[in-house]
Amino acid sequence: MLADMRTSSHDSDHGRLRAIVAALAAGLPEAEIRETHISLVLLAGDTAYKFKKAVDFGFLDFGTLEKRAHFCAEEVRLNRRFAPGIYRDVVAVRGTPEAPAIDGEGEVLEYAVRMRRFADGERLDALLAAGAVGRDDFVALGATLAALHEAAPRAAADSAFGTPPVVAAQILASFEHLDAPALRADVAARLAAAAPAFGARRAAGRIRECHGDLHLSNIVRDGDTLRPFDCIEFNPGLSVIDTMSDTAFLVMDLDERGRADLANACLNAYLEAGGDHAGLAMLRLYSAYRSVVRAKIAALSLASATDGAARADCGRRRDEHLALAARYLHVSEQPALVITHGVSGSGKTWAARRLAERHGHIHLRADVERRRLAALRATEASGSTLGGGLYSAGRTEAVYEHLLVLAGEILAAGYSVIVDAGFLAARHRAKFTALTAARGVTCRILDCDAPTEVLRQRIETRLAAGNDASEATLEVLEHQLATRDAFSTAERAIAIDAERALREGIPGCGRLATRS
């Protein structure tokens, strides 16, 4: 009886809201109304008005006018972090249901979020389907996301957000309405084993006020920039989360669409900009969780679908997402380590980036990590001289030790890694080959070279541009050419020429993506 009364009340409230929005639309030229399960959106000219339905699903409660006013304000506050040019303000609709007016007079009927309207084709899922975005766009998006996460407020120390029991309960709840006992048991076991890691993420300040629903349909092209929008405002339990869980949704969405190359480019840009390599230990588990959520949504759609074709499509999507989740948890390939070798200007970074995307590797760049250790931005000049400043012997050894530790952590997380550094000294190469021997994983040396005159031209061009992390000069190049250590017989056996690697891939170092 109570459920019937609640349904009747909701139906009445929804009918009232539809009538109000329809009356507003009647007074606007070329107005259009769109509806979701929680919103009505009125589109008119260059403006969109988003109204919240009077619904209460437990995890989301818009049941009273006061709550709808509050969550409209929260939607604007939270989304302005991501897309300030899209989210304008909150408006009150006043008057009567038959004659409502935005910012009018009289009794407040409803509240709405006023936004700048954009074309459906500007959403990232549509842009990708149309071939209107590419690698560079996703690299920029990864850097943008890292900056947003870095600026996001951290969870309060006395809150439960990000604690192992809360994370485990949230992830296991995604299996409701799914018949996947083996996968659920696998995830439950991994959650129990990961409890210390969840605690470490929280202690490191990685539980923050995130987006919470970061898939391609919730990212829009705003001018020349891809910006997230429509973050979760209605339940902080779904948005005050591990930053890597936020990132995992985007990675999973690209993987699902067969664009692992773009997922890798975006992820590597995110890691390079933010330095959260420790989060890789959680990425696959979070990606599996996001895929299970998609499977649950498909299962719920299947339960309500009546058309045979629609039911078949829902069942297919459910099964595909469950299979993708299982693949995240059971990666068949062993991780591998690739170190570059070459003087400045030999194309190490260019080759490493392309090969990382093609093979699905994590890319570590010494020039970036050197500046991170010195608390400098990636392209910020240090004013260092040959053998001085950031390039002193002590600092150089510290950089290689830092790269060695990161490489070990990345391998332990199950990811292959390309370490992009000069590796001109045999002692530095020896430490990394020893790491792979101890881990029992493949090691390759990516040998990069070019004619001396080409090297000089590249360095001069790069210095003139002033937009790269490398500060190598012609003086540095001449020193490197004169002092580099030759390969040993053992090193020659695992070295591969960069041009050959770009043509054929790196033997024994994982999949070769079909797109790049």
Coordinates of C-alpha atoms in Angstrom, one line a residue:
M1 CA 0.0 0.0 0.0
L2 CA 2.8 2.4 1.0
A3 CA 4.6 1.7 -2.3
D4 CA 1.5 2.3 -4.3
M5 CA 0.9 5.6 -2.5
R6 CA 4.5 6.6 -3.2
T7 CA 4.3 5.7 -6.8
S8 CA 1.0 7.6 -7.2
S9 CA 2.6 10.7 -5.5
H10 CA 5.7 10.5 -7.8
D11 CA 3.5 10.2 -10.9
S12 CA 1.5 13.2 -9.8
D13 CA 4.7 15.2 -9.1
H14 CA 6.1 14.2 -12.5
G15 CA 3.0 15.2 -14.2
R16 CA 3.1 18.6 -12.5
L17 CA 6.7 19.2 -13.5
R18 CA 6.0 18.1 -17.1
A19 CA 3.1 20.6 -17.2
I20 CA 5.3 23.4 -15.8
V21 CA 8.1 22.7 -18.3
A22 CA 5.7 22.4 -21.2
A23 CA 4.1 25.8 -20.3
L24 CA 7.6 27.4 -20.2
A25 CA 8.4 25.8 -23.6
A26 CA 5.3 27.2 -25.2
G27 CA 6.6 30.7 -24.6
L28 CA 10.0 30.1 -26.1
P29 CA 11.0 29.8 -29.8
E30 CA 12.0 26.4 -31.0
A31 CA 12.0 24.9 -27.5
E32 CA 12.7 21.2 -27.0
I33 CA 12.1 19.0 -23.9
R34 CA 14.2 16.0 -23.1
E35 CA 13.6 13.6 -20.2
T36 CA 15.8 11.1 -18.2
H37 CA 14.8 9.0 -15.2
I38 CA 15.8 11.9 -12.8
S39 CA 15.6 15.1 -14.9
L40 CA 13.6 17.1 -17.4
V41 CA 15.7 19.4 -19.6
L42 CA 14.3 22.4 -21.5
L43 CA 16.4 23.5 -24.5
A44 CA 15.8 26.9 -25.9
G45 CA 18.2 28.9 -28.1
D46 CA 21.7 28.8 -26.5
T47 CA 20.4 27.9 -23.1
A48 CA 19.4 24.7 -21.3
Y49 CA 17.3 24.5 -18.1
K50 CA 17.7 21.3 -16.1
F51 CA 14.9 20.4 -13.7
K52 CA 15.2 17.7 -11.1
K53 CA 12.3 15.2 -10.7
A54 CA 10.7 14.7 -7.3
V55 CA 12.2 11.2 -6.9
D56 CA 13.7 9.3 -4.0
F57 CA 15.7 6.2 -4.9
G58 CA 17.5 6.0 -1.5
F59 CA 20.9 6.8 -2.9
L60 CA 19.3 9.9 -4.5
D61 CA 16.6 12.0 -2.9
F62 CA 15.1 15.0 -4.7
G63 CA 11.8 14.4 -2.9
T64 CA 11.1 18.0 -1.7
L65 CA 11.4 21.4 -3.2
E66 CA 14.1 22.3 -0.7
K67 CA 16.2 19.3 -1.6
R68 CA 15.8 20.1 -5.3
A69 CA 17.0 23.7 -4.6
H70 CA 20.0 22.4 -2.6
F71 CA 21.0 19.9 -5.3
C72 CA 20.7 22.4 -8.1
A73 CA 23.1 24.6 -6.2
E74 CA 25.4 21.7 -5.6
E75 CA 25.3 20.8 -9.3
V76 CA 26.4 24.3 -10.3
R77 CA 29.1 24.4 -7.6
L78 CA 30.6 21.1 -8.3
N79 CA 30.4 21.3 -12.1
R80 CA 31.9 24.7 -12.3
R81 CA 35.2 23.1 -11.3
F82 CA 35.1 21.2 -14.6
A83 CA 33.2 23.3 -17.0
P84 CA 32.8 26.9 -15.7
G85 CA 31.7 28.2 -19.0
I86 CA 28.8 25.8 -19.2
Y87 CA 27.2 26.0 -15.8
R88 CA 25.7 29.5 -15.2
D89 CA 23.5 29.6 -12.2
V90 CA 20.3 28.3 -10.5
V91 CA 17.0 29.9 -11.5
A92 CA 13.7 29.9 -9.7
V93 CA 10.5 29.3 -11.6
R94 CA 7.6 31.3 -10.1
G95 CA 4.0 31.9 -10.8
T96 CA 1.4 29.1 -11.4
P97 CA 1.7 25.8 -13.1
E98 CA -0.4 27.2 -16.0
A99 CA 1.6 30.4 -16.2
P100 CA 5.2 29.8 -14.9
A101 CA 8.0 32.3 -15.5
I102 CA 11.8 31.9 -15.0
D103 CA 12.9 34.5 -12.5
G104 CA 9.3 35.7 -12.3
E105 CA 7.2 36.7 -9.4
G106 CA 5.0 34.8 -7.0
E107 CA 5.3 31.4 -5.4
V108 CA 8.4 29.3 -6.2
L109 CA 7.2 26.3 -8.3
E110 CA 10.6 24.7 -9.1
Y111 CA 14.3 25.4 -9.4
A112 CA 16.5 24.6 -12.4
V113 CA 20.1 24.7 -13.3
R114 CA 20.7 27.2 -16.1
M115 CA 23.5 26.0 -18.5
R116 CA 25.0 27.1 -21.8
R117 CA 23.5 24.7 -24.4
F118 CA 25.8 22.7 -26.6
A119 CA 25.2 20.4 -29.6
D120 CA 24.9 16.7 -29.0
G121 CA 27.7 16.2 -31.5
E122 CA 30.1 18.0 -29.1
R123 CA 30.0 15.2 -26.6
L124 CA 33.1 13.1 -26.6
D125 CA 31.3 9.8 -27.4
A126 CA 29.9 11.5 -30.6
L127 CA 33.2 13.1 -31.5
L128 CA 35.0 9.8 -31.2
A129 CA 32.4 8.0 -33.3
A130 CA 32.7 10.7 -36.0
G131 CA 36.5 10.5 -36.0
A132 CA 36.7 14.2 -34.9
V133 CA 39.1 13.6 -32.0
G134 CA 42.4 11.8 -31.9
R135 CA 45.5 11.0 -29.7
D136 CA 46.4 14.6 -28.9
D137 CA 42.9 15.4 -27.7
F138 CA 43.1 12.5 -25.2
V139 CA 46.6 13.5 -24.1
A140 CA 45.3 17.0 -23.3
L141 CA 42.3 15.4 -21.5
G142 CA 44.6 13.3 -19.3
A143 CA 46.6 16.3 -18.3
T144 CA 43.4 18.3 -17.6
L145 CA 42.0 15.5 -15.5
A146 CA 45.2 15.3 -13.4
A147 CA 45.1 19.0 -12.7
L148 CA 41.4 18.8 -11.7
H149 CA 42.1 15.9 -9.3
E150 CA 45.1 17.7 -7.9
A151 CA 43.0 20.8 -7.1
A152 CA 40.0 18.7 -5.7
P153 CA 39.3 18.9 -2.0
R154 CA 40.4 15.9 0.0
A155 CA 38.0 13.8 2.0
A156 CA 37.8 14.9 5.7
A157 CA 40.0 12.9 7.9
D158 CA 37.1 11.9 10.2
S159 CA 34.9 10.8 7.2
A160 CA 34.4 7.2 6.1
F161 CA 35.0 8.0 2.4
G162 CA 37.5 5.6 0.9
T163 CA 37.8 3.3 3.9
P164 CA 38.2 -0.4 3.0
P165 CA 34.7 -1.4 4.3
V166 CA 33.0 1.5 2.4
V167 CA 34.8 0.8 -0.9
A168 CA 34.2 -2.9 -0.7
A169 CA 30.5 -2.5 0.1
Q170 CA 30.1 0.0 -2.8
I171 CA 31.8 -2.3 -5.3
L172 CA 30.0 -5.4 -4.2
A173 CA 26.7 -3.6 -4.4
S174 CA 27.2 -3.3 -8.1
F175 CA 26.6 -7.0 -8.5
E176 CA 22.9 -6.6 -7.5
H177 CA 20.6 -7.8 -10.3
L178 CA 23.5 -9.8 -11.9
D179 CA 23.9 -13.5 -12.0
A180 CA 27.7 -13.6 -11.8
P181 CA 28.7 -15.5 -8.6
A182 CA 32.2 -16.5 -9.7
L183 CA 33.1 -13.0 -10.7
R184 CA 31.6 -11.6 -7.5
A185 CA 33.6 -14.0 -5.4
D186 CA 36.8 -13.1 -7.3
V187 CA 36.2 -9.4 -6.7
A188 CA 35.4 -10.0 -3.1
A189 CA 38.6 -11.8 -2.6
R190 CA 40.6 -9.1 -4.3
L191 CA 38.9 -6.4 -2.2
A192 CA 39.9 -8.2 1.0
A193 CA 43.4 -8.5 -0.2
A194 CA 43.5 -4.8 -1.2
A195 CA 42.3 -3.5 2.1
P196 CA 45.8 -2.2 3.1
A197 CA 46.1 -0.6 -0.4
F198 CA 42.8 1.2 0.1
G199 CA 44.1 2.5 3.5
A200 CA 47.3 3.7 1.8
R201 CA 45.4 5.5 -0.8
R202 CA 43.4 7.3 1.8
A203 CA 46.5 8.1 3.9
A204 CA 48.1 9.5 0.7
G205 CA 45.2 11.9 0.2
R206 CA 43.9 10.3 -2.9
I207 CA 40.3 10.2 -1.7
R208 CA 38.9 13.5 -3.1
E209 CA 35.8 15.2 -4.4
C210 CA 35.9 13.8 -7.9
H211 CA 33.5 13.7 -10.8
G212 CA 32.1 10.2 -10.1
D213 CA 30.5 9.5 -13.5
L214 CA 33.4 10.2 -15.9
H215 CA 32.6 8.4 -19.1
L216 CA 32.8 9.8 -22.7
S217 CA 29.1 11.0 -22.8
N218 CA 29.9 13.2 -19.8
I219 CA 32.7 15.0 -21.5
V220 CA 32.1 17.9 -24.0
R221 CA 34.2 19.9 -26.3
D222 CA 34.2 23.5 -25.1
G223 CA 36.0 25.6 -27.6
D224 CA 39.3 23.8 -28.1
T225 CA 39.2 21.9 -24.7
L226 CA 37.6 18.7 -23.7
R227 CA 35.8 19.3 -20.4
P228 CA 34.0 16.9 -18.0
F229 CA 30.5 17.9 -17.0
D230 CA 27.4 16.5 -15.3
C231 CA 29.3 15.1 -12.3
I232 CA 27.5 13.4 -9.4
E233 CA 26.0 16.0 -7.1
F234 CA 23.3 14.0 -5.4
N235 CA 25.4 11.5 -3.3
P236 CA 29.0 12.3 -2.1
G237 CA 29.4 8.5 -1.4
L238 CA 29.6 8.1 -5.2
S239 CA 31.8 11.1 -5.9
V240 CA 34.2 11.5 -2.9
I241 CA 36.3 8.6 -4.1
D242 CA 39.8 7.5 -5.1
T243 CA 41.0 9.7 -8.0
M244 CA 42.1 6.5 -9.7
S245 CA 38.5 5.2 -9.6
D246 CA 37.4 8.3 -11.4
T247 CA 40.1 7.8 -14.0
A248 CA 39.2 4.1 -14.3
F249 CA 35.7 4.9 -15.7
L250 CA 37.2 6.8 -18.6
V251 CA 39.8 4.1 -19.3
M252 CA 37.1 1.4 -19.2
D253 CA 34.9 3.3 -21.5
L254 CA 37.6 3.7 -24.1
D255 CA 38.6 0.0 -23.7
E256 CA 35.0 -1.0 -24.3
R257 CA 34.9 0.9 -27.5
G258 CA 38.1 -0.8 -28.8
R259 CA 40.3 2.2 -28.3
A260 CA 42.9 0.9 -25.9
D261 CA 45.5 3.1 -27.7
L262 CA 43.6 6.2 -26.7
A263 CA 43.0 4.9 -23.2
N264 CA 46.8 4.4 -22.8
A265 CA 47.6 7.9 -24.3
C266 CA 45.2 9.5 -21.9
L267 CA 46.3 7.4 -18.9
N268 CA 50.0 8.1 -19.5
A269 CA 49.3 11.9 -19.9
Y270 CA 47.4 11.7 -16.6
L271 CA 50.3 9.9 -14.8
E272 CA 52.9 12.2 -16.3
A273 CA 51.0 15.3 -15.2
G274 CA 50.0 14.1 -11.8
G275 CA 52.6 11.5 -10.8
D276 CA 50.1 9.1 -9.3
H277 CA 51.8 5.9 -10.4
A278 CA 51.0 4.3 -7.1
G279 CA 47.3 4.3 -8.2
L280 CA 48.1 1.8 -10.9
A281 CA 47.9 -1.0 -8.3
M282 CA 44.2 -0.2 -8.0
L283 CA 43.4 0.7 -11.6
R284 CA 42.3 -2.7 -12.9
L285 CA 40.1 -3.5 -9.9
Y286 CA 38.5 -0.1 -10.3
S287 CA 38.1 -0.6 -14.1
A288 CA 36.4 -4.0 -13.4
Y289 CA 34.1 -2.3 -11.0
R290 CA 33.1 0.3 -13.5
S291 CA 32.4 -2.4 -16.1
V292 CA 30.3 -4.3 -13.6
V293 CA 28.2 -1.1 -13.0
R294 CA 27.6 -1.0 -16.8
A295 CA 26.6 -4.6 -16.7
K296 CA 24.1 -3.9 -13.9
I297 CA 22.6 -1.0 -15.9
A298 CA 22.2 -3.3 -18.9
A299 CA 20.6 -6.0 -16.7
L300 CA 18.1 -3.5 -15.3
S301 CA 17.3 -2.3 -18.8
L302 CA 16.8 -5.9 -19.8
A303 CA 14.3 -6.5 -17.0
S304 CA 12.1 -3.6 -18.2
A305 CA 12.5 -4.1 -21.9
T306 CA 9.6 -5.6 -23.9
D307 CA 10.8 -5.5 -27.4
G308 CA 12.7 -8.6 -28.5
A309 CA 15.5 -6.7 -30.2
A310 CA 16.0 -4.4 -27.2
R311 CA 16.1 -7.4 -24.8
A312 CA 18.7 -9.1 -27.0
D313 CA 20.8 -5.9 -27.1
C314 CA 20.6 -5.4 -23.3
G315 CA 21.6 -9.0 -22.7
R316 CA 24.6 -8.7 -25.1
R317 CA 25.8 -5.5 -23.4
R318 CA 25.4 -7.1 -19.9
D319 CA 27.5 -10.1 -21.0
E320 CA 30.1 -8.1 -22.7
H321 CA 30.7 -5.9 -19.7
L322 CA 30.9 -8.9 -17.3
A323 CA 33.5 -10.4 -19.7
L324 CA 35.4 -7.1 -19.8
A325 CA 35.5 -7.0 -16.0
A326 CA 36.8 -10.5 -15.9
R327 CA 39.6 -9.6 -18.4
Y328 CA 40.7 -6.7 -16.2
L329 CA 41.2 -9.2 -13.3
H330 CA 42.9 -11.9 -15.3
V331 CA 45.5 -10.5 -17.5
S332 CA 47.3 -13.3 -19.3
E333 CA 50.4 -11.5 -20.4
Q334 CA 53.4 -11.0 -18.1
P335 CA 54.6 -7.5 -17.6
A336 CA 57.8 -6.4 -19.3
L337 CA 60.4 -3.7 -18.9
V338 CA 61.8 -1.6 -21.8
I339 CA 64.5 0.9 -21.2
T340 CA 65.5 3.4 -23.9
H341 CA 69.1 4.1 -24.9
G342 CA 70.4 7.1 -26.7
V343 CA 71.8 10.6 -26.5
S344 CA 69.8 13.8 -26.5
G345 CA 67.8 14.3 -29.7
S346 CA 67.8 10.7 -30.7
G347 CA 64.0 10.4 -30.6
K348 CA 63.7 8.4 -27.3
T349 CA 60.6 10.1 -26.1
W350 CA 58.9 10.1 -29.4
A351 CA 59.5 6.4 -29.9
A352 CA 58.7 5.5 -26.3
R353 CA 55.3 7.3 -26.4
R354 CA 54.2 5.6 -29.6
L355 CA 55.4 2.2 -28.5
A356 CA 53.7 2.6 -25.1
E357 CA 50.4 3.3 -26.8
R358 CA 50.8 0.4 -29.2
H359 CA 51.8 -2.2 -26.5
G360 CA 49.8 -0.8 -23.6
H361 CA 52.8 0.1 -21.6
I362 CA 53.2 2.8 -18.9
H363 CA 55.7 5.5 -20.0
L364 CA 58.1 6.9 -17.5
R365 CA 60.1 9.9 -18.7
A366 CA 63.3 10.9 -16.8
D367 CA 63.1 14.6 -17.8
V368 CA 59.7 14.8 -16.2
E369 CA 60.5 12.8 -13.1
R370 CA 63.7 14.9 -12.6
R371 CA 61.6 18.0 -12.4
R372 CA 59.0 16.4 -10.2
L373 CA 61.7 15.5 -7.7
A374 CA 62.7 19.1 -7.7
A375 CA 59.1 20.4 -7.4
L376 CA 59.3 22.0 -10.8
R377 CA 56.7 21.9 -13.6
A378 CA 57.5 19.6 -16.5
T379 CA 58.5 22.4 -18.9
E380 CA 59.9 24.8 -16.2
A381 CA 63.5 25.8 -16.9
S382 CA 65.9 25.0 -14.1
G383 CA 68.8 27.1 -15.3
S384 CA 71.1 24.1 -14.8
T385 CA 74.4 23.8 -16.5
L386 CA 76.3 20.7 -17.7
G387 CA 77.0 18.6 -14.7
G388 CA 75.3 21.1 -12.3
G389 CA 71.9 21.9 -10.8
L390 CA 69.4 19.2 -11.7
Y391 CA 72.1 17.4 -13.7
S392 CA 74.7 17.1 -11.0
A393 CA 76.1 13.6 -10.4
G394 CA 74.1 13.2 -7.2
R395 CA 70.9 14.4 -8.7
T396 CA 71.3 12.1 -11.7
E397 CA 71.8 9.1 -9.5
A398 CA 68.8 10.0 -7.5
V399 CA 66.7 10.2 -10.7
Y400 CA 67.7 6.8 -11.8
E401 CA 67.0 5.4 -8.4
H402 CA 63.6 7.0 -8.4
L403 CA 62.9 5.5 -11.9
L404 CA 64.0 2.1 -10.6
V405 CA 61.6 2.3 -7.7
L406 CA 58.7 3.4 -9.9
A407 CA 59.4 0.7 -12.5
G408 CA 59.4 -1.9 -9.8
E409 CA 56.0 -0.6 -8.5
I410 CA 54.5 -0.6 -11.9
L411 CA 55.7 -4.1 -12.7
A412 CA 54.3 -5.2 -9.3
A413 CA 51.0 -3.7 -10.3
G414 CA 51.0 -5.9 -13.4
Y415 CA 51.8 -3.3 -16.0
S416 CA 54.6 -3.2 -18.5
V417 CA 56.7 -0.1 -18.5
I418 CA 59.0 1.9 -20.8
V419 CA 61.6 3.9 -18.9
D420 CA 62.6 6.8 -21.1
A421 CA 66.0 8.0 -20.1
G422 CA 69.5 8.2 -21.7
F423 CA 70.9 5.1 -20.0
L424 CA 74.3 5.9 -21.4
A425 CA 76.1 4.6 -18.4
A426 CA 76.4 0.8 -18.1
R427 CA 75.8 0.9 -14.3
H428 CA 72.4 2.4 -14.8
R429 CA 71.4 -0.2 -17.3
A430 CA 72.7 -3.0 -15.1
K431 CA 70.3 -2.0 -12.2
F432 CA 67.3 -2.3 -14.5
T433 CA 68.3 -5.5 -16.0
A434 CA 68.9 -6.9 -12.5
L435 CA 65.4 -5.8 -11.6
T436 CA 63.9 -7.8 -14.4
A437 CA 66.0 -10.8 -13.6
A438 CA 64.8 -10.7 -10.0
R439 CA 61.2 -10.4 -11.1
G440 CA 61.5 -13.0 -13.9
V441 CA 60.1 -10.6 -16.6
T442 CA 61.3 -9.7 -20.0
C443 CA 63.7 -6.8 -20.5
R444 CA 64.5 -5.0 -23.7
I445 CA 66.7 -2.1 -24.6
L446 CA 65.2 0.3 -27.2
D447 CA 68.2 1.7 -29.0
C448 CA 67.7 5.1 -30.5
D449 CA 70.1 6.9 -32.7
A450 CA 70.4 9.4 -35.5
P451 CA 73.2 11.1 -37.5
T452 CA 75.1 13.7 -35.5
E453 CA 73.9 16.6 -37.6
V454 CA 70.3 15.5 -37.2
L455 CA 70.8 15.3 -33.4
R456 CA 72.2 18.8 -33.4
Q457 CA 69.3 20.2 -35.4
R458 CA 66.7 18.5 -33.2
I459 CA 68.2 19.9 -30.0
E460 CA 68.4 23.4 -31.5
T461 CA 64.8 23.2 -32.6
R462 CA 63.6 22.0 -29.2
L463 CA 65.5 24.7 -27.3
A464 CA 64.0 27.4 -29.6
A465 CA 60.5 26.1 -29.0
G466 CA 61.0 26.1 -25.2
N467 CA 58.1 23.8 -24.5
D468 CA 59.7 20.5 -23.6
A469 CA 60.9 18.9 -20.4
S470 CA 64.4 18.3 -21.9
E471 CA 67.0 21.0 -21.3
A472 CA 69.8 19.3 -23.2
T473 CA 72.1 21.7 -25.2
L474 CA 74.7 21.1 -27.9
E475 CA 77.3 21.1 -25.1
V476 CA 75.4 18.3 -23.4
L477 CA 75.2 16.3 -26.6
E478 CA 78.9 16.5 -27.3
H479 CA 79.6 15.3 -23.7
Q480 CA 77.2 12.4 -24.1
L481 CA 78.7 11.3 -27.4
A482 CA 82.2 11.3 -25.9
T483 CA 81.4 9.5 -22.6
R484 CA 78.7 6.9 -23.3
D485 CA 79.4 3.3 -22.5
A486 CA 79.2 0.7 -25.2
F487 CA 76.8 -2.2 -25.0
S488 CA 78.0 -5.4 -23.5
T489 CA 77.5 -8.7 -25.3
A490 CA 74.5 -9.4 -23.1
E491 CA 73.0 -6.0 -23.7
R492 CA 73.4 -6.3 -27.4
A493 CA 71.3 -9.5 -27.2
I494 CA 68.3 -7.7 -25.8
A495 CA 68.6 -4.5 -27.7
I496 CA 66.3 -3.6 -30.6
D497 CA 66.7 -0.7 -33.0
A498 CA 63.9 1.9 -32.4
E499 CA 63.0 2.1 -36.1
R500 CA 62.6 -1.7 -36.3
A501 CA 60.5 -1.6 -33.1
L502 CA 58.2 1.0 -34.5
R503 CA 57.7 -1.1 -37.7
E504 CA 57.4 -4.5 -36.1
G505 CA 56.8 -4.0 -32.3
I506 CA 58.9 -5.1 -29.4
P507 CA 59.3 -8.9 -29.2
G508 CA 58.1 -10.4 -25.9
C509 CA 56.7 -7.1 -24.6
G510 CA 52.9 -7.6 -24.8
R511 CA 50.1 -7.0 -27.2
L512 CA 50.4 -4.9 -30.3
A513 CA 47.4 -2.6 -30.6
T514 CA 45.6 -2.5 -33.9
R515 CA 45.4 1.3 -33.8
S516 CA 47.9 4.0 -32.9

